[in-house]
Amino acid sequence: MIIRYQLSQLPSVDECLKSSCGQKWLDLFPRKIVLRAVREVIDSKRKEILNGAVSDVSIEALSHDMEQTIKKYFAYKLRPLINATGVVIHTNLGRSILSDRAVEHVTTTALSYSNLEYEITTGKRGKRYSHIQEIIRELTGAEDAVVVNNNAAAVLICLDTFAKGREVIVSRGELVEIGGSFRIPEVMKASGAVLREIGTTNKAHLADYENALCGNTALLLKVHQSNYRMIGFTEEVPIEKLVKIGKEYKIPVVADLGSGCMIDLKKYGVPGEPTVQEVVKTGADVVTFSGDKLLGGPQAGIIIGKEKFIQKVQKNPLLRAMRIDKMTLASLEATFMQYLDEEKALKEIPTLRMLTESADVIKKRARKIILSMKKDVSRHAELEVRADESQAGGGSLPEINFPTFVVSVKPLSISVNELEKRLRLSAPPVIARIKDDALLLDARTVQDGEIRDLVGCIIKAFQIKKLLSNKISPPLTGGD
Ligand SMILES: *Cc1c(COP(=O)(O)O)cnc(C)c1O
């Protein structure tokens, strides 16, 4: 009897849409989404009633679930999150975040027409690459430049341009794989160039390169070891020496730098990375690097070098398939412009700022995070600021540990894995790492503007149990 009564009390879709909540939703969200959500909630309530669960089925009682469902369906799938991993160039989390200036230039360029391929002075058709050639030349010392979608494309188009059907000499120690899909031997195959491996895993000598030269040699390729380092009994041939034999035998030398660091980070306590400018100075004919690794800009592949070679790349029809869009071009231009003032670049380009930030500043941020949540969280977890180490990530500076400070959260009532999961599923998601039964929030990669949200998510994570035990959902207040 009760079941039949309750079913009869269930509101219809139409009644829900006509209610004040329904009218509000229809104003704010697409009708399709509202309909789907309303139907879904009514259906699930019907099932609950049939299963014997007794609950309030008035529109007021259902509207909270309905609104949450609408919001779930109308949310972006790609969304911001808080990176508390300490990995600055985190490939899974979008690598570099852009500077304000870069975002500003993207926004204005995207919102209006532009001279993307138009020469204002002559009124004639222009080239999209022209906008950043000058600034790249000035900053790197290279004769010419062209840009593509990413560094993988940069390497591919270079191989296609200079070595299709011919041999490319690479040391076995440099046949790297970068994050799964980019492997030098496979890129080589895809380009139609023939890989000529020389040396051994740990050692390559100049003579190995010279012995491999033949009439069919098109290129000497030097690949940055990126995400790994060789230690012990090792030897590699520096680019300078490759350039020398390249000159002698008239074979071009291409250097794939991977990250492509524009500022000498040694001065800031980060050793081991040659700068783009240094590599250009060696006389390498072509140098390629990423836009979103140490450069701290958008995803892009930068190809610089001698004019003769860059012009050849520009004439390759493949360039059209790899061409960079106007928004990327705008953010790349703005990012490069910031390098004109090195000190400002270090402060304003987030990737550089995070990598060179002093441990003191990071410690202060970690303290601030703890202070803002102590009152609510200390009953649920042991909190402390601890020294730890962060990583550059993105295949950059793999052997360097950056001294950092983390907020260690050791939950008392739930497992650390449960806490990690709750934070990951929170809004915004918080990504952190677990070490020795504690969740570590690395203050290096948490942005100052994110602290409030971060703290809110942690407080909520410890209250989830309380919310779940509330049988009757709270009325519509906007939810999260
Ligand atoms: C990262 C990297 C690439 C690929 O660059 P993307 O911009 O990710 O396409 C190629 N070569 C090396 C050495 C790298 O480190």
Tab-separated table of C-alpha atoms and ligand atoms in Angstrom:
chain	number	residue	atom	x	y	z
A	1	MET	CA	0.000	0.000	0.000
A	2	ILE	CA	2.699	2.371	1.052
A	3	ILE	CA	4.598	1.614	-2.108
A	4	ARG	CA	1.638	2.415	-4.306
A	5	TYR	CA	1.008	5.608	-2.355
A	6	GLN	CA	4.583	6.722	-2.675
A	7	LEU	CA	4.685	5.981	-6.408
A	8	SER	CA	1.607	8.137	-6.854
A	9	GLN	CA	3.362	10.946	-5.010
A	10	LEU	CA	6.347	10.940	-7.396
A	11	PRO	CA	6.298	14.181	-9.406
A	12	SER	CA	6.128	13.972	-13.198
A	13	VAL	CA	8.863	15.334	-15.423
A	14	ASP	CA	6.540	18.136	-16.411
A	15	GLU	CA	5.808	19.097	-12.813
A	16	CYS	CA	9.512	19.248	-12.085
A	17	LEU	CA	10.187	21.468	-15.089
A	18	LYS	CA	7.370	23.807	-14.100
A	19	SER	CA	8.537	24.142	-10.509
A	20	SER	CA	10.563	27.200	-9.574
A	21	CYS	CA	13.744	25.104	-9.518
A	22	GLY	CA	12.908	23.662	-12.918
A	23	GLN	CA	12.412	27.121	-14.366
A	24	LYS	CA	15.736	28.217	-12.929
A	25	TRP	CA	17.535	25.206	-14.412
A	26	LEU	CA	15.997	25.804	-17.829
A	27	ASP	CA	17.317	29.351	-17.701
A	28	LEU	CA	20.820	28.240	-16.836
A	29	PHE	CA	21.298	24.915	-18.592
A	30	PRO	CA	20.418	23.325	-21.952
A	31	ARG	CA	16.943	21.769	-21.947
A	32	LYS	CA	18.389	18.437	-23.097
A	33	ILE	CA	20.580	18.170	-20.036
A	34	VAL	CA	17.833	19.259	-17.621
A	35	LEU	CA	15.411	16.700	-19.069
A	36	ARG	CA	17.916	13.881	-18.881
A	37	ALA	CA	18.791	14.685	-15.263
A	38	VAL	CA	15.187	15.079	-14.102
A	39	ARG	CA	14.185	11.783	-15.737
A	40	GLU	CA	17.153	10.009	-14.259
A	41	VAL	CA	16.439	11.145	-10.707
A	42	ILE	CA	12.728	10.307	-10.969
A	43	ASP	CA	13.587	6.847	-12.346
A	44	SER	CA	16.032	6.131	-9.601
A	45	LYS	CA	13.535	7.243	-6.943
A	46	ARG	CA	10.933	4.934	-8.475
A	47	LYS	CA	13.383	2.055	-8.197
A	48	GLU	CA	14.120	2.961	-4.595
A	49	ILE	CA	10.427	2.942	-3.743
A	50	LEU	CA	9.931	-0.427	-5.449
A	51	ASN	CA	12.854	-1.765	-3.438
A	52	GLY	CA	11.066	-0.773	-0.283
A	53	ALA	CA	13.087	2.283	0.614
A	54	VAL	CA	10.829	4.910	2.046
A	55	SER	CA	11.770	8.498	1.468
A	56	ASP	CA	10.436	11.916	0.792
A	57	VAL	CA	9.624	12.216	-2.925
A	58	SER	CA	8.424	15.810	-3.089
A	59	ILE	CA	9.929	18.048	-5.757
A	60	GLU	CA	11.705	19.950	-2.992
A	61	ALA	CA	13.317	16.740	-1.779
A	62	LEU	CA	14.373	15.636	-5.271
A	63	SER	CA	15.623	18.971	-6.485
A	64	HIS	CA	19.016	18.710	-4.798
A	65	ASP	CA	19.781	15.422	-6.569
A	66	MET	CA	18.435	16.823	-9.803
A	67	GLU	CA	20.592	19.895	-9.646
A	68	GLN	CA	23.687	17.838	-8.815
A	69	THR	CA	22.910	15.553	-11.760
A	70	ILE	CA	22.432	18.501	-14.111
A	71	LYS	CA	25.749	19.920	-12.980
A	72	LYS	CA	27.433	16.559	-13.429
A	73	TYR	CA	26.200	16.350	-17.034
A	74	PHE	CA	26.990	19.968	-17.801
A	75	ALA	CA	30.511	19.977	-16.386
A	76	TYR	CA	33.612	20.147	-18.544
A	77	LYS	CA	35.534	16.901	-18.790
A	78	LEU	CA	38.803	18.796	-19.057
A	79	ARG	CA	39.153	20.756	-15.874
A	80	PRO	CA	41.660	22.416	-13.605
A	81	LEU	CA	43.106	20.586	-10.633
A	82	ILE	CA	45.581	21.229	-7.865
A	83	ASN	CA	48.997	19.720	-8.455
A	84	ALA	CA	50.396	18.901	-5.024
A	85	THR	CA	52.827	16.311	-6.388
A	86	GLY	CA	55.812	18.636	-6.533
A	87	VAL	CA	56.466	17.500	-10.116
A	88	VAL	CA	56.678	20.829	-11.908
A	89	ILE	CA	56.481	19.714	-15.555
A	90	HIS	CA	53.958	16.927	-14.924
A	91	THR	CA	53.118	15.474	-18.320
A	92	ASN	CA	49.858	13.890	-17.118
A	93	LEU	CA	48.771	17.154	-15.508
A	94	GLY	CA	49.365	19.347	-18.542
A	95	ARG	CA	53.110	20.068	-18.248
A	96	SER	CA	53.781	23.800	-17.989
A	97	ILE	CA	51.119	26.216	-16.837
A	98	LEU	CA	51.166	29.485	-18.740
A	99	SER	CA	52.165	32.894	-17.469
A	100	ASP	CA	49.529	35.613	-17.091
A	101	ARG	CA	51.058	37.474	-19.996
A	102	ALA	CA	50.864	34.440	-22.258
A	103	VAL	CA	47.222	33.860	-21.323
A	104	GLU	CA	46.448	37.520	-21.949
A	105	HIS	CA	47.958	37.393	-25.428
A	106	VAL	CA	46.070	34.168	-26.210
A	107	THR	CA	42.811	35.680	-25.067
A	108	THR	CA	43.088	38.871	-27.081
A	109	THR	CA	44.256	36.968	-30.152
A	110	ALA	CA	41.452	34.431	-29.871
A	111	LEU	CA	38.761	37.062	-29.371
A	112	SER	CA	39.532	39.075	-32.482
A	113	TYR	CA	40.834	38.806	-36.019
A	114	SER	CA	44.593	39.117	-36.295
A	115	ASN	CA	47.420	39.472	-38.790
A	116	LEU	CA	48.162	35.758	-38.442
A	117	GLU	CA	48.993	35.389	-42.127
A	118	TYR	CA	48.731	38.974	-43.283
A	119	GLU	CA	51.400	41.605	-43.752
A	120	ILE	CA	49.926	44.842	-42.551
A	121	THR	CA	52.591	47.026	-44.216
A	122	THR	CA	52.075	45.617	-47.714
A	123	GLY	CA	48.533	44.330	-47.501
A	124	LYS	CA	49.776	41.020	-48.841
A	125	ARG	CA	49.604	37.488	-47.550
A	126	GLY	CA	52.115	36.854	-44.771
A	127	LYS	CA	53.545	33.883	-42.913
A	128	ARG	CA	52.404	32.793	-39.465
A	129	TYR	CA	55.970	31.919	-38.489
A	130	SER	CA	57.204	35.446	-39.155
A	131	HIS	CA	55.777	36.755	-35.877
A	132	ILE	CA	58.161	34.868	-33.666
A	133	GLN	CA	61.239	34.508	-35.856
A	134	GLU	CA	62.820	37.734	-34.769
A	135	ILE	CA	62.388	37.202	-31.047
A	136	ILE	CA	63.675	33.622	-31.249
A	137	ARG	CA	66.667	34.762	-33.289
A	138	GLU	CA	67.448	37.458	-30.771
A	139	LEU	CA	67.151	35.192	-27.761
A	140	THR	CA	68.912	32.115	-29.098
A	141	GLY	CA	71.440	33.523	-31.539
A	142	ALA	CA	70.140	31.189	-34.270
A	143	GLU	CA	69.856	32.439	-37.844
A	144	ASP	CA	66.299	31.318	-38.381
A	145	ALA	CA	63.367	29.559	-36.728
A	146	VAL	CA	60.121	27.767	-37.429
A	147	VAL	CA	57.649	26.226	-35.008
A	148	VAL	CA	55.372	23.178	-35.105
A	149	ASN	CA	52.889	21.463	-32.790
A	150	ASN	CA	55.354	19.729	-30.503
A	151	ASN	CA	58.942	18.616	-30.360
A	152	ALA	CA	58.070	15.124	-31.582
A	153	ALA	CA	56.760	16.760	-34.769
A	154	ALA	CA	59.889	18.926	-34.908
A	155	VAL	CA	62.137	15.839	-34.889
A	156	LEU	CA	59.916	14.053	-37.379
A	157	ILE	CA	59.859	16.892	-39.896
A	158	CYS	CA	63.634	17.341	-39.617
A	159	LEU	CA	64.211	13.665	-40.340
A	160	ASP	CA	61.730	13.789	-43.206
A	161	THR	CA	63.301	16.931	-44.651
A	162	PHE	CA	66.943	15.953	-44.405
A	163	ALA	CA	67.117	12.188	-44.321
A	164	LYS	CA	64.198	10.459	-46.032
A	165	GLY	CA	65.419	7.146	-47.452
A	166	ARG	CA	68.934	7.806	-46.199
A	167	GLU	CA	70.944	7.044	-43.083
A	168	VAL	CA	70.927	8.918	-39.801
A	169	ILE	CA	73.750	8.185	-37.387
A	170	VAL	CA	72.731	8.051	-33.699
A	171	SER	CA	74.568	6.760	-30.656
A	172	ARG	CA	72.971	3.682	-29.007
A	173	GLY	CA	73.051	5.550	-25.707
A	174	GLU	CA	70.691	8.145	-27.168
A	175	LEU	CA	67.968	5.892	-28.574
A	176	VAL	CA	65.588	7.096	-25.919
A	177	GLU	CA	61.921	6.576	-25.235
A	178	ILE	CA	60.035	9.560	-23.891
A	179	GLY	CA	56.800	8.646	-22.138
A	180	GLY	CA	55.777	5.649	-24.201
A	181	SER	CA	54.824	6.845	-27.640
A	182	PHE	CA	57.935	8.762	-28.622
A	183	ARG	CA	60.861	6.428	-29.281
A	184	ILE	CA	63.725	7.552	-31.459
A	185	PRO	CA	63.939	4.309	-33.503
A	186	GLU	CA	60.195	4.424	-34.169
A	187	VAL	CA	60.142	8.098	-35.095
A	188	MET	CA	62.999	7.327	-37.435
A	189	LYS	CA	61.016	4.529	-39.050
A	190	ALA	CA	57.939	6.707	-39.395
A	191	SER	CA	59.970	9.406	-41.139
A	192	GLY	CA	61.372	7.027	-43.697
A	193	ALA	CA	64.934	7.628	-42.544
A	194	VAL	CA	67.230	4.698	-41.858
A	195	LEU	CA	68.653	4.426	-38.363
A	196	ARG	CA	72.368	3.750	-38.236
A	197	GLU	CA	73.187	2.920	-34.613
A	198	ILE	CA	76.731	3.378	-33.445
A	199	GLY	CA	78.698	2.738	-30.249
A	200	THR	CA	77.433	0.718	-27.317
A	201	THR	CA	74.816	1.438	-24.683
A	202	ASN	CA	77.306	3.162	-22.408
A	203	LYS	CA	79.987	4.450	-24.752
A	204	ALA	CA	80.239	6.147	-28.105
A	205	HIS	CA	83.488	7.479	-29.561
A	206	LEU	CA	84.137	9.941	-32.327
A	207	ALA	CA	85.621	7.110	-34.378
A	208	ASP	CA	82.305	5.231	-34.166
A	209	TYR	CA	80.609	8.108	-35.950
A	210	GLU	CA	83.391	8.427	-38.513
A	211	ASN	CA	83.403	4.714	-39.263
A	212	ALA	CA	79.673	4.747	-39.890
A	213	LEU	CA	79.838	7.548	-42.465
A	214	CYS	CA	79.081	6.410	-45.998
A	215	GLY	CA	77.741	7.768	-49.259
A	216	ASN	CA	74.220	7.332	-47.964
A	217	THR	CA	74.683	9.256	-44.695
A	218	ALA	CA	72.240	12.139	-44.496
A	219	LEU	CA	72.472	13.318	-40.912
A	220	LEU	CA	74.265	13.161	-37.598
A	221	LEU	CA	71.656	13.224	-34.851
A	222	LYS	CA	72.350	14.051	-31.224
A	223	VAL	CA	69.481	13.283	-28.852
A	224	HIS	CA	69.292	14.653	-25.337
A	225	GLN	CA	69.004	11.729	-22.938
A	226	SER	CA	66.050	13.519	-21.430
A	227	ASN	CA	64.493	11.333	-18.773
A	228	TYR	CA	67.517	9.226	-17.879
A	229	ARG	CA	71.195	9.560	-17.074
A	230	MET	CA	74.128	7.242	-17.547
A	231	ILE	CA	76.641	7.056	-14.758
A	232	GLY	CA	79.848	5.119	-14.309
A	233	PHE	CA	81.900	3.872	-17.279
A	234	THR	CA	80.346	6.075	-19.922
A	235	GLU	CA	81.330	8.330	-22.763
A	236	GLU	CA	79.465	10.387	-25.281
A	237	VAL	CA	80.657	12.600	-28.094
A	238	PRO	CA	79.859	16.267	-27.437
A	239	ILE	CA	77.978	18.206	-30.103
A	240	GLU	CA	81.054	20.348	-30.823
A	241	LYS	CA	82.910	17.284	-32.070
A	242	LEU	CA	79.973	16.088	-34.148
A	243	VAL	CA	79.812	19.536	-35.715
A	244	LYS	CA	83.481	19.223	-36.599
A	245	ILE	CA	83.092	15.972	-38.492
A	246	GLY	CA	79.821	17.213	-39.932
A	247	LYS	CA	81.712	20.137	-41.444
A	248	GLU	CA	84.531	17.930	-42.667
A	249	TYR	CA	82.205	15.512	-44.476
A	250	LYS	CA	79.468	18.037	-45.274
A	251	ILE	CA	76.839	16.216	-43.241
A	252	PRO	CA	74.341	18.343	-41.302
A	253	VAL	CA	74.119	17.926	-37.524
A	254	VAL	CA	70.748	18.022	-35.781
A	255	ALA	CA	70.448	18.262	-31.983
A	256	ASP	CA	67.180	17.278	-30.323
A	257	LEU	CA	67.439	19.047	-26.979
A	258	GLY	CA	64.136	17.829	-25.591
A	259	SER	CA	63.529	20.334	-22.857
A	260	GLY	CA	65.384	23.309	-24.219
A	261	CYS	CA	66.434	25.497	-21.350
A	262	MET	CA	66.875	29.184	-22.203
A	263	ILE	CA	68.363	30.402	-18.930
A	264	ASP	CA	71.533	29.121	-17.337
A	265	LEU	CA	69.993	27.505	-14.271
A	266	LYS	CA	73.384	26.817	-12.665
A	267	LYS	CA	73.223	30.317	-11.251
A	268	TYR	CA	70.057	29.317	-9.447
A	269	GLY	CA	71.357	26.070	-8.074
A	270	VAL	CA	70.104	23.811	-10.861
A	271	PRO	CA	73.073	22.234	-12.647
A	272	GLY	CA	73.467	19.999	-15.635
A	273	GLU	CA	71.398	21.449	-18.450
A	274	PRO	CA	73.095	23.081	-21.446
A	275	THR	CA	71.226	26.172	-22.625
A	276	VAL	CA	69.739	26.476	-26.088
A	277	GLN	CA	72.109	29.383	-26.736
A	278	GLU	CA	75.163	27.256	-25.867
A	279	VAL	CA	74.061	24.513	-28.234
A	280	VAL	CA	73.434	27.011	-31.043
A	281	LYS	CA	76.956	28.332	-30.465
A	282	THR	CA	78.475	24.895	-31.067
A	283	GLY	CA	77.528	25.360	-34.710
A	284	ALA	CA	74.884	22.616	-34.849
A	285	ASP	CA	72.912	23.130	-38.039
A	286	VAL	CA	69.492	22.516	-36.519
A	287	VAL	CA	68.334	22.449	-32.896
A	288	THR	CA	64.882	21.363	-31.737
A	289	PHE	CA	63.164	21.655	-28.364
A	290	SER	CA	59.780	21.613	-26.632
A	291	GLY	CA	57.602	24.619	-25.878
A	292	ASP	CA	56.023	23.274	-22.695
A	293	LYS	CA	58.964	21.776	-20.817
A	294	LEU	CA	61.656	24.025	-19.321
A	295	LEU	CA	60.703	26.863	-21.661
A	296	GLY	CA	57.464	27.109	-19.684
A	297	GLY	CA	55.197	27.929	-22.620
A	298	PRO	CA	52.499	26.130	-24.596
A	299	GLN	CA	52.850	22.741	-26.258
A	300	ALA	CA	54.998	23.418	-29.315
A	301	GLY	CA	58.121	22.280	-31.112
A	302	ILE	CA	60.734	24.904	-31.821
A	303	ILE	CA	63.122	24.341	-34.700
A	304	ILE	CA	66.027	26.750	-34.946
A	305	GLY	CA	69.306	26.825	-36.813
A	306	LYS	CA	71.064	27.838	-40.004
A	307	GLU	CA	68.843	29.655	-42.444
A	308	LYS	CA	69.543	27.259	-45.295
A	309	PHE	CA	68.197	24.325	-43.289
A	310	ILE	CA	65.242	26.098	-41.694
A	311	GLN	CA	64.148	27.294	-45.154
A	312	LYS	CA	64.171	23.682	-46.287
A	313	VAL	CA	61.950	22.680	-43.373
A	314	GLN	CA	59.606	25.557	-44.235
A	315	LYS	CA	59.196	24.191	-47.744
A	316	ASN	CA	58.339	20.678	-46.548
A	317	PRO	CA	54.632	20.022	-47.271
A	318	LEU	CA	54.429	18.128	-43.951
A	319	LEU	CA	54.702	21.492	-42.184
A	320	ARG	CA	51.085	22.183	-43.091
A	321	ALA	CA	50.019	19.078	-41.180
A	322	MET	CA	51.991	20.106	-38.130
A	323	ARG	CA	51.249	23.785	-38.215
A	324	ILE	CA	50.823	25.639	-35.010
A	325	ASP	CA	47.507	27.409	-34.349
A	326	LYS	CA	47.137	31.106	-33.583
A	327	MET	CA	46.495	30.616	-29.874
A	328	THR	CA	49.627	28.573	-29.396
A	329	LEU	CA	51.551	31.057	-31.481
A	330	ALA	CA	50.310	33.908	-29.298
A	331	SER	CA	51.252	32.232	-26.034
A	332	LEU	CA	54.605	31.196	-27.458
A	333	GLU	CA	55.328	34.748	-28.586
A	334	ALA	CA	54.403	36.154	-25.175
A	335	THR	CA	56.493	33.522	-23.381
A	336	PHE	CA	59.553	34.229	-25.518
A	337	MET	CA	59.110	37.984	-25.017
A	338	GLN	CA	59.277	37.451	-21.271
A	339	TYR	CA	62.786	36.045	-21.664
A	340	LEU	CA	64.033	39.483	-22.722
A	341	ASP	CA	64.184	40.227	-19.010
A	342	GLU	CA	65.708	37.171	-17.384
A	343	GLU	CA	64.906	38.120	-13.819
A	344	LYS	CA	61.286	38.803	-14.624
A	345	ALA	CA	61.078	35.591	-16.647
A	346	LEU	CA	62.176	33.628	-13.578
A	347	LYS	CA	59.433	35.206	-11.511
A	348	GLU	CA	56.639	35.356	-14.051
A	349	ILE	CA	56.955	32.128	-16.007
A	350	PRO	CA	55.404	29.619	-13.598
A	351	THR	CA	57.612	26.655	-14.546
A	352	LEU	CA	60.789	28.684	-13.979
A	353	ARG	CA	59.437	30.248	-10.811
A	354	MET	CA	58.539	26.882	-9.304
A	355	LEU	CA	61.892	25.342	-10.230
A	356	THR	CA	63.961	28.180	-8.798
A	357	GLU	CA	61.814	29.114	-5.814
A	358	SER	CA	63.797	29.125	-2.571
A	359	ALA	CA	63.107	26.464	0.029
A	360	ASP	CA	62.202	29.255	2.456
A	361	VAL	CA	59.381	30.528	0.300
A	362	ILE	CA	58.101	26.991	-0.190
A	363	LYS	CA	58.291	26.362	3.555
A	364	LYS	CA	56.247	29.468	4.230
A	365	ARG	CA	53.582	28.279	1.822
A	366	ALA	CA	53.499	24.855	3.486
A	367	ARG	CA	53.096	26.537	6.888
A	368	LYS	CA	50.304	28.678	5.563
A	369	ILE	CA	48.468	25.597	4.294
A	370	ILE	CA	48.752	23.912	7.691
A	371	LEU	CA	47.706	27.038	9.576
A	372	SER	CA	44.570	27.420	7.492
A	373	MET	CA	43.366	23.902	8.170
A	374	LYS	CA	44.697	23.121	11.633
A	375	LYS	CA	41.505	24.066	13.451
A	376	ASP	CA	39.325	21.754	11.362
A	377	VAL	CA	41.689	18.936	10.557
A	378	SER	CA	43.923	18.373	13.580
A	379	ARG	CA	41.269	16.142	15.215
A	380	HIS	CA	41.351	13.909	12.153
A	381	ALA	CA	45.014	13.853	11.220
A	382	GLU	CA	48.561	14.491	12.336
A	383	LEU	CA	49.841	17.508	10.456
A	384	GLU	CA	53.400	18.660	10.014
A	385	VAL	CA	55.642	20.553	7.634
A	386	ARG	CA	58.426	18.272	6.448
A	387	ALA	CA	61.463	18.606	4.243
A	388	ASP	CA	61.331	16.459	1.136
A	389	GLU	CA	62.368	16.527	-2.508
A	390	SER	CA	60.521	17.465	-5.663
A	391	GLN	CA	61.221	16.680	-9.319
A	392	ALA	CA	61.292	18.770	-12.462
A	393	GLY	CA	59.404	16.125	-14.472
A	394	GLY	CA	58.669	16.103	-18.196
A	395	GLY	CA	61.923	14.265	-18.865
A	396	SER	CA	63.827	17.325	-17.658
A	397	LEU	CA	66.671	17.294	-15.156
A	398	PRO	CA	65.948	13.686	-14.107
A	399	GLU	CA	68.826	13.272	-11.679
A	400	ILE	CA	68.230	16.466	-9.788
A	401	ASN	CA	66.250	16.523	-6.566
A	402	PHE	CA	64.916	19.913	-5.633
A	403	PRO	CA	64.819	20.405	-1.855
A	404	THR	CA	61.248	21.254	-0.946
A	405	PHE	CA	58.757	21.383	1.910
A	406	VAL	CA	55.624	19.313	2.075
A	407	VAL	CA	52.560	19.267	4.259
A	408	SER	CA	52.398	15.764	5.678
A	409	VAL	CA	48.861	14.627	6.498
A	410	LYS	CA	48.618	11.396	8.491
A	411	PRO	CA	44.924	10.559	8.814
A	412	LEU	CA	43.761	9.058	12.123
A	413	SER	CA	40.323	7.725	11.253
A	414	ILE	CA	40.650	6.729	7.611
A	415	SER	CA	43.452	5.073	5.650
A	416	VAL	CA	45.901	7.240	3.764
A	417	ASN	CA	44.778	5.585	0.525
A	418	GLU	CA	41.197	6.572	1.273
A	419	LEU	CA	42.301	10.151	1.902
A	420	GLU	CA	44.268	10.196	-1.346
A	421	LYS	CA	41.201	8.951	-3.196
A	422	ARG	CA	38.826	11.460	-1.594
A	423	LEU	CA	41.115	14.332	-2.519
A	424	ARG	CA	41.479	13.041	-6.056
A	425	LEU	CA	37.688	12.926	-6.383
A	426	SER	CA	37.112	16.310	-4.781
A	427	ALA	CA	36.236	19.518	-6.603
A	428	PRO	CA	38.726	20.675	-7.661
A	429	PRO	CA	40.662	17.405	-7.650
A	430	VAL	CA	43.830	17.473	-5.535
A	431	ILE	CA	46.658	15.225	-6.704
A	432	ALA	CA	49.191	14.287	-4.025
A	433	ARG	CA	51.576	11.485	-3.225
A	434	ILE	CA	51.722	8.912	-0.453
A	435	LYS	CA	54.904	8.211	1.475
A	436	ASP	CA	55.223	6.179	4.669
A	437	ASP	CA	51.538	6.221	5.657
A	438	ALA	CA	51.229	9.949	5.124
A	439	LEU	CA	49.814	11.998	2.309
A	440	LEU	CA	52.350	14.558	1.159
A	441	LEU	CA	51.231	17.849	-0.328
A	442	ASP	CA	54.256	19.442	-1.954
A	443	ALA	CA	53.989	23.204	-1.527
A	444	ARG	CA	56.270	23.827	-4.528
A	445	THR	CA	53.593	23.158	-7.133
A	446	VAL	CA	50.607	24.496	-5.188
A	447	GLN	CA	49.849	27.995	-6.486
A	448	ASP	CA	49.226	30.717	-3.902
A	449	GLY	CA	45.751	31.292	-5.306
A	450	GLU	CA	44.883	27.626	-4.813
A	451	ILE	CA	45.505	27.377	-1.067
A	452	ARG	CA	41.917	28.172	-0.088
A	453	ASP	CA	40.489	25.530	-2.400
A	454	LEU	CA	43.109	23.019	-1.316
A	455	VAL	CA	42.325	23.521	2.344
A	456	GLY	CA	38.592	23.361	1.635
A	457	CYS	CA	39.036	20.027	-0.136
A	458	ILE	CA	41.038	18.568	2.748
A	459	ILE	CA	38.494	19.673	5.337
A	460	LYS	CA	35.712	18.179	3.233
A	461	ALA	CA	37.629	14.943	2.733
A	462	PHE	CA	37.525	14.379	6.478
A	463	GLN	CA	33.831	15.206	6.705
A	464	ILE	CA	32.593	12.930	3.928
A	465	LYS	CA	31.474	10.299	6.422
A	466	LYS	CA	29.235	12.774	8.191
A	467	LEU	CA	27.630	13.842	4.918
A	468	LEU	CA	27.011	10.289	3.792
A	469	SER	CA	25.317	9.346	7.031
A	470	ASN	CA	22.794	12.146	6.490
A	471	LYS	CA	19.896	10.182	5.087
A	472	ILE	CA	17.929	13.114	3.799
A	473	SER	CA	19.774	15.278	1.315
A	474	PRO	CA	20.092	18.939	2.157
A	475	PRO	CA	17.766	21.225	0.213
A	476	LEU	CA	18.918	22.990	-2.898
A	477	THR	CA	21.522	25.555	-2.035
A	478	GLY	CA	23.714	25.389	-5.069
A	479	GLY	CA	25.770	22.409	-3.877
A	480	ASP	CA	29.395	22.172	-4.938
B	1	LIG	C1	60.238	15.535	-24.631
B	1	LIG	C2	61.162	15.165	-25.711
B	1	LIG	C3	60.689	15.016	-27.022
B	1	LIG	C4	59.247	15.168	-27.379
B	1	LIG	O1	58.837	16.485	-27.200
B	1	LIG	P1	57.271	16.855	-27.129
B	1	LIG	O2	57.237	18.334	-27.098
B	1	LIG	O3	56.742	16.181	-25.920
B	1	LIG	O4	56.655	16.307	-28.375
B	1	LIG	C5	61.589	14.669	-27.987
B	1	LIG	N1	62.898	14.484	-27.699
B	1	LIG	C6	63.367	14.620	-26.450
B	1	LIG	C7	64.823	14.391	-26.194
B	1	LIG	C8	62.527	14.972	-25.415
B	1	LIG	O5	62.990	15.101	-24.164
